Short mmCIF file of C-alpha atoms in Angstrom, two decimals:
data_model
loop_
_atom_site.label_atom_id
_atom_site.label_comp_id
_atom_site.label_asym_id
_atom_site.label_seq_id
_atom_site.Cartn_x
_atom_site.Cartn_y
_atom_site.Cartn_z
CA MET H 1 -0.25 0.15 0.28
CA SER H 2 1.49 3.31 -1.11
CA GLU H 3 2.54 6.40 1.95
CA MET H 4 -0.76 7.82 0.96
CA ARG H 5 -3.08 4.78 1.21
CA ARG H 6 -1.54 4.17 4.68
CA GLN H 7 -3.85 7.58 5.80
CA VAL H 8 -7.36 6.98 4.15
CA SER H 9 -10.09 4.84 4.97
CA GLY H 10 -10.88 1.60 2.30
CA ALA H 11 -13.38 3.38 1.12
CA GLN H 12 -11.31 5.51 -0.43
CA ALA H 13 -8.40 3.51 -1.08
CA LEU H 14 -11.19 1.64 -3.29
CA LEU H 15 -12.17 4.82 -5.19
CA LEU H 16 -8.30 5.92 -5.60
CA GLY H 17 -7.05 2.45 -6.34
CA LEU H 18 -10.56 2.72 -9.62
CA LYS H 19 -9.27 6.22 -10.86
CA ALA H 20 -5.38 4.96 -10.74
CA LEU H 21 -6.22 1.89 -13.24
CA GLY H 22 -7.87 4.40 -15.41
CA ILE H 23 -11.64 4.09 -14.65
CA ASP H 24 -13.32 7.67 -14.46
CA TYR H 25 -17.11 6.42 -13.83
CA ILE H 26 -18.56 4.47 -11.67
CA LEU H 27 -22.73 3.91 -12.47
CA GLY H 28 -24.58 2.89 -9.61
CA ASN H 29 -27.42 2.05 -7.74
CA VAL H 30 -26.48 2.03 -4.20
CA GLY H 31 -28.11 1.33 -1.07
CA THR H 32 -27.64 0.57 2.79
CA ASP H 33 -24.40 -1.66 2.20
CA TYR H 34 -22.42 1.40 0.55
CA PRO H 35 -22.33 4.28 3.60
CA PRO H 36 -18.57 4.04 3.64
CA ILE H 37 -17.89 4.59 -0.18
CA LEU H 38 -20.98 7.56 -0.25
CA GLY H 39 -18.66 8.29 2.46
CA ALA H 40 -15.49 8.81 0.68
CA TYR H 41 -17.49 10.62 -2.21
CA ALA H 42 -18.42 13.21 0.36
CA GLN H 43 -14.97 13.73 1.52
CA PHE H 44 -13.18 13.63 -1.97
CA GLN H 45 -16.20 16.43 -3.24
CA GLN H 46 -15.48 18.59 0.25
CA GLU H 47 -11.86 18.27 -1.11
CA GLY H 48 -12.40 19.54 -4.57
CA ARG H 49 -11.15 15.85 -6.14
CA LEU H 50 -14.22 14.35 -7.98
CA GLY H 51 -12.70 12.96 -10.90
CA GLU H 52 -9.15 14.23 -10.85
CA ASP H 53 -8.16 11.81 -8.07
CA VAL H 54 -11.03 9.17 -8.18
CA PRO H 55 -13.59 8.00 -10.52
CA VAL H 56 -16.88 10.16 -11.48
CA PRO H 57 -19.83 9.14 -9.98
CA ILE H 58 -23.17 8.61 -11.65
CA THR H 59 -26.45 7.51 -9.68
CA VAL H 60 -28.57 5.41 -12.58
CA PRO H 61 -32.57 4.68 -11.10
CA HIS H 62 -32.12 0.73 -11.85
CA GLU H 63 -28.83 -1.68 -12.45
CA THR H 64 -29.88 -2.78 -15.65
CA VAL H 65 -29.60 0.64 -16.73
CA ALA H 66 -26.29 1.04 -14.90
CA MET H 67 -25.02 -2.11 -16.32
CA ASN H 68 -25.84 -0.90 -20.04
CA MET H 69 -24.35 2.41 -19.88
CA ALA H 70 -21.27 0.58 -18.49
CA TYR H 71 -21.21 -1.63 -22.32
CA GLY H 72 -22.43 1.31 -24.04
CA TYR H 73 -19.59 3.29 -22.46
CA TYR H 74 -16.82 0.71 -23.12
CA LEU H 75 -17.92 0.17 -27.05
CA GLN H 76 -17.38 4.09 -27.38
CA SER H 77 -14.35 4.83 -25.49
CA GLY H 78 -12.47 1.04 -25.03
CA ARG H 79 -12.32 1.54 -21.88
CA PRO H 80 -14.40 -0.52 -18.80
CA ALA H 81 -16.46 1.31 -16.22
CA ALA H 82 -17.47 0.35 -12.54
CA VAL H 83 -20.78 -0.61 -11.41
CA PHE H 84 -21.50 -0.68 -7.96
CA VAL H 85 -25.07 -2.30 -7.57
CA HIS H 86 -27.43 -3.70 -4.38
CA THR H 87 -27.12 -6.26 -2.19
CA ASN H 88 -29.23 -9.52 -3.35
CA VAL H 89 -31.83 -7.56 -5.94
CA GLY H 90 -29.25 -5.16 -7.38
CA THR H 91 -27.40 -8.04 -8.32
CA ALA H 92 -30.43 -9.63 -9.36
CA ASN H 93 -31.95 -6.96 -11.15
CA ALA H 94 -27.57 -6.35 -13.14
CA LEU H 95 -27.66 -10.38 -14.00
CA MET H 96 -29.06 -9.87 -17.51
CA SER H 97 -27.25 -7.58 -18.62
CA LEU H 98 -24.38 -8.80 -17.08
CA ILE H 99 -25.04 -11.61 -19.24
CA ASN H 100 -25.21 -9.70 -22.37
CA ALA H 101 -21.83 -7.78 -21.36
CA GLU H 102 -20.16 -11.77 -20.91
CA ARG H 103 -21.47 -12.80 -24.10
CA ALA H 104 -20.40 -10.17 -26.52
CA GLN H 105 -16.80 -9.80 -24.19
CA VAL H 106 -17.20 -6.42 -22.71
CA PRO H 107 -14.81 -5.79 -19.92
CA LEU H 108 -16.39 -4.28 -17.06
CA LEU H 109 -15.53 -3.97 -13.21
CA LEU H 110 -18.88 -4.86 -10.76
CA PHE H 111 -19.58 -4.20 -7.55
CA ALA H 112 -22.00 -5.75 -6.11
CA GLY H 113 -22.92 -4.55 -1.21
CA LEU H 114 -23.37 -7.56 0.84
CA ALA H 115 -25.21 -7.10 3.88
CA PRO H 116 -23.18 -6.06 7.11
CA ALA H 117 -21.56 -9.38 8.63
CA THR H 118 -22.42 -8.12 12.25
CA GLU H 119 -25.39 -7.61 14.44
CA GLN H 120 -23.98 -5.37 17.08
CA HIS H 121 -21.02 -2.99 18.31
CA SER H 122 -20.16 -1.70 14.59
CA ARG H 123 -21.26 1.32 12.95
CA THR H 124 -21.83 -0.92 10.64
CA SER H 125 -24.09 -3.20 12.50
CA LYS H 126 -27.45 -4.98 10.71
CA PRO H 127 -29.28 -2.31 12.13
CA GLY H 128 -32.58 -4.31 11.34
CA PHE H 129 -34.66 -6.82 9.48
CA ILE H 130 -34.32 -5.51 5.92
CA HIS H 131 -30.39 -6.07 6.10
CA TRP H 132 -31.34 -9.65 7.29
CA ALA H 133 -34.32 -10.30 4.94
CA GLN H 134 -31.00 -8.96 1.86
CA GLU H 135 -28.62 -11.93 3.18
CA MET H 136 -27.48 -14.10 1.04
CA ALA H 137 -25.77 -17.81 1.68
CA ASP H 138 -24.51 -17.70 -1.94
CA GLN H 139 -24.71 -14.19 -3.57
CA ALA H 140 -21.60 -14.65 -5.92
CA GLY H 141 -23.20 -18.05 -7.12
CA MET H 142 -25.77 -16.12 -9.55
CA VAL H 143 -22.91 -14.40 -11.09
CA ARG H 144 -20.09 -16.77 -11.63
CA GLU H 145 -21.06 -18.32 -14.56
CA SER H 146 -20.74 -14.75 -16.93
CA VAL H 147 -17.60 -13.63 -14.49
CA LYS H 148 -13.73 -14.11 -15.43
CA TRP H 149 -13.23 -13.59 -11.34
CA HIS H 150 -15.31 -13.22 -8.41
CA TYR H 151 -13.66 -11.89 -5.08
CA HIS H 152 -15.06 -10.76 -2.13
CA ILE H 153 -13.28 -7.61 -0.43
CA SER H 154 -13.41 -7.02 2.94
CA GLY H 155 -11.73 -5.31 5.65
CA ASP H 156 -9.48 -8.56 5.80
CA ASN H 157 -7.27 -7.60 2.71
CA ILE H 158 -8.79 -4.30 1.99
CA ALA H 159 -4.62 -3.19 2.80
CA GLU H 160 -4.14 -4.98 -0.45
CA ILE H 161 -6.60 -3.32 -2.72
CA ASP H 162 -4.07 -1.84 -5.28
CA LEU H 163 -3.12 -5.45 -5.73
CA ILE H 164 -7.04 -6.70 -6.32
CA LEU H 165 -7.97 -4.24 -8.32
CA ALA H 166 -4.64 -4.64 -10.84
CA ARG H 167 -5.44 -8.00 -11.25
CA ALA H 168 -9.52 -7.62 -11.77
CA TYR H 169 -8.80 -5.09 -14.21
CA ALA H 170 -5.99 -6.95 -15.79
CA LEU H 171 -8.93 -10.33 -15.89
CA ALA H 172 -11.23 -7.69 -17.30
CA LEU H 173 -8.98 -6.89 -20.25
CA SER H 174 -7.26 -9.95 -21.46
CA ALA H 175 -8.71 -11.98 -24.17
CA PRO H 176 -11.84 -12.80 -24.20
CA ALA H 177 -12.70 -9.86 -22.60
CA GLY H 178 -14.98 -9.88 -19.87
CA PRO H 179 -16.55 -8.62 -16.48
CA VAL H 180 -15.01 -8.78 -13.20
#
């Protein structure tokens, strides 16, 4: 992890890492699983760093639309975009467009949130019924056949975020190109 990264949160490191790879846009329809990302964006906006140091966030009203925008962006620019979707139903909404991207060999980086792992003692704990309703036994299972690689980013491996993102980006662009 670079010297600059030691002073940032995991969410900030993720956004900085995506921009360092050349990801200019994050298309998303996020939910209760993204407060750290939203907080990081608020900090970067306050510092005037949106678009310069981190990808520009574009809020999209539906996951299918976000995925199709990433597909179209690649066709126009030759560069992949990142898509952030909500846990379970957001991932499911993205699935048909993910299959299309895989079949057409369109590289993109798909990030799907997860329900919090704890019930108490943390700002990110499950605060109520909604988070339990969003819990899935194998969320990655619904996308596994249409991605070249999937990986769970967590507090346990955030120190390696640059390596994780570099691998995802390289795999997305390597022939045959496709989503990760």
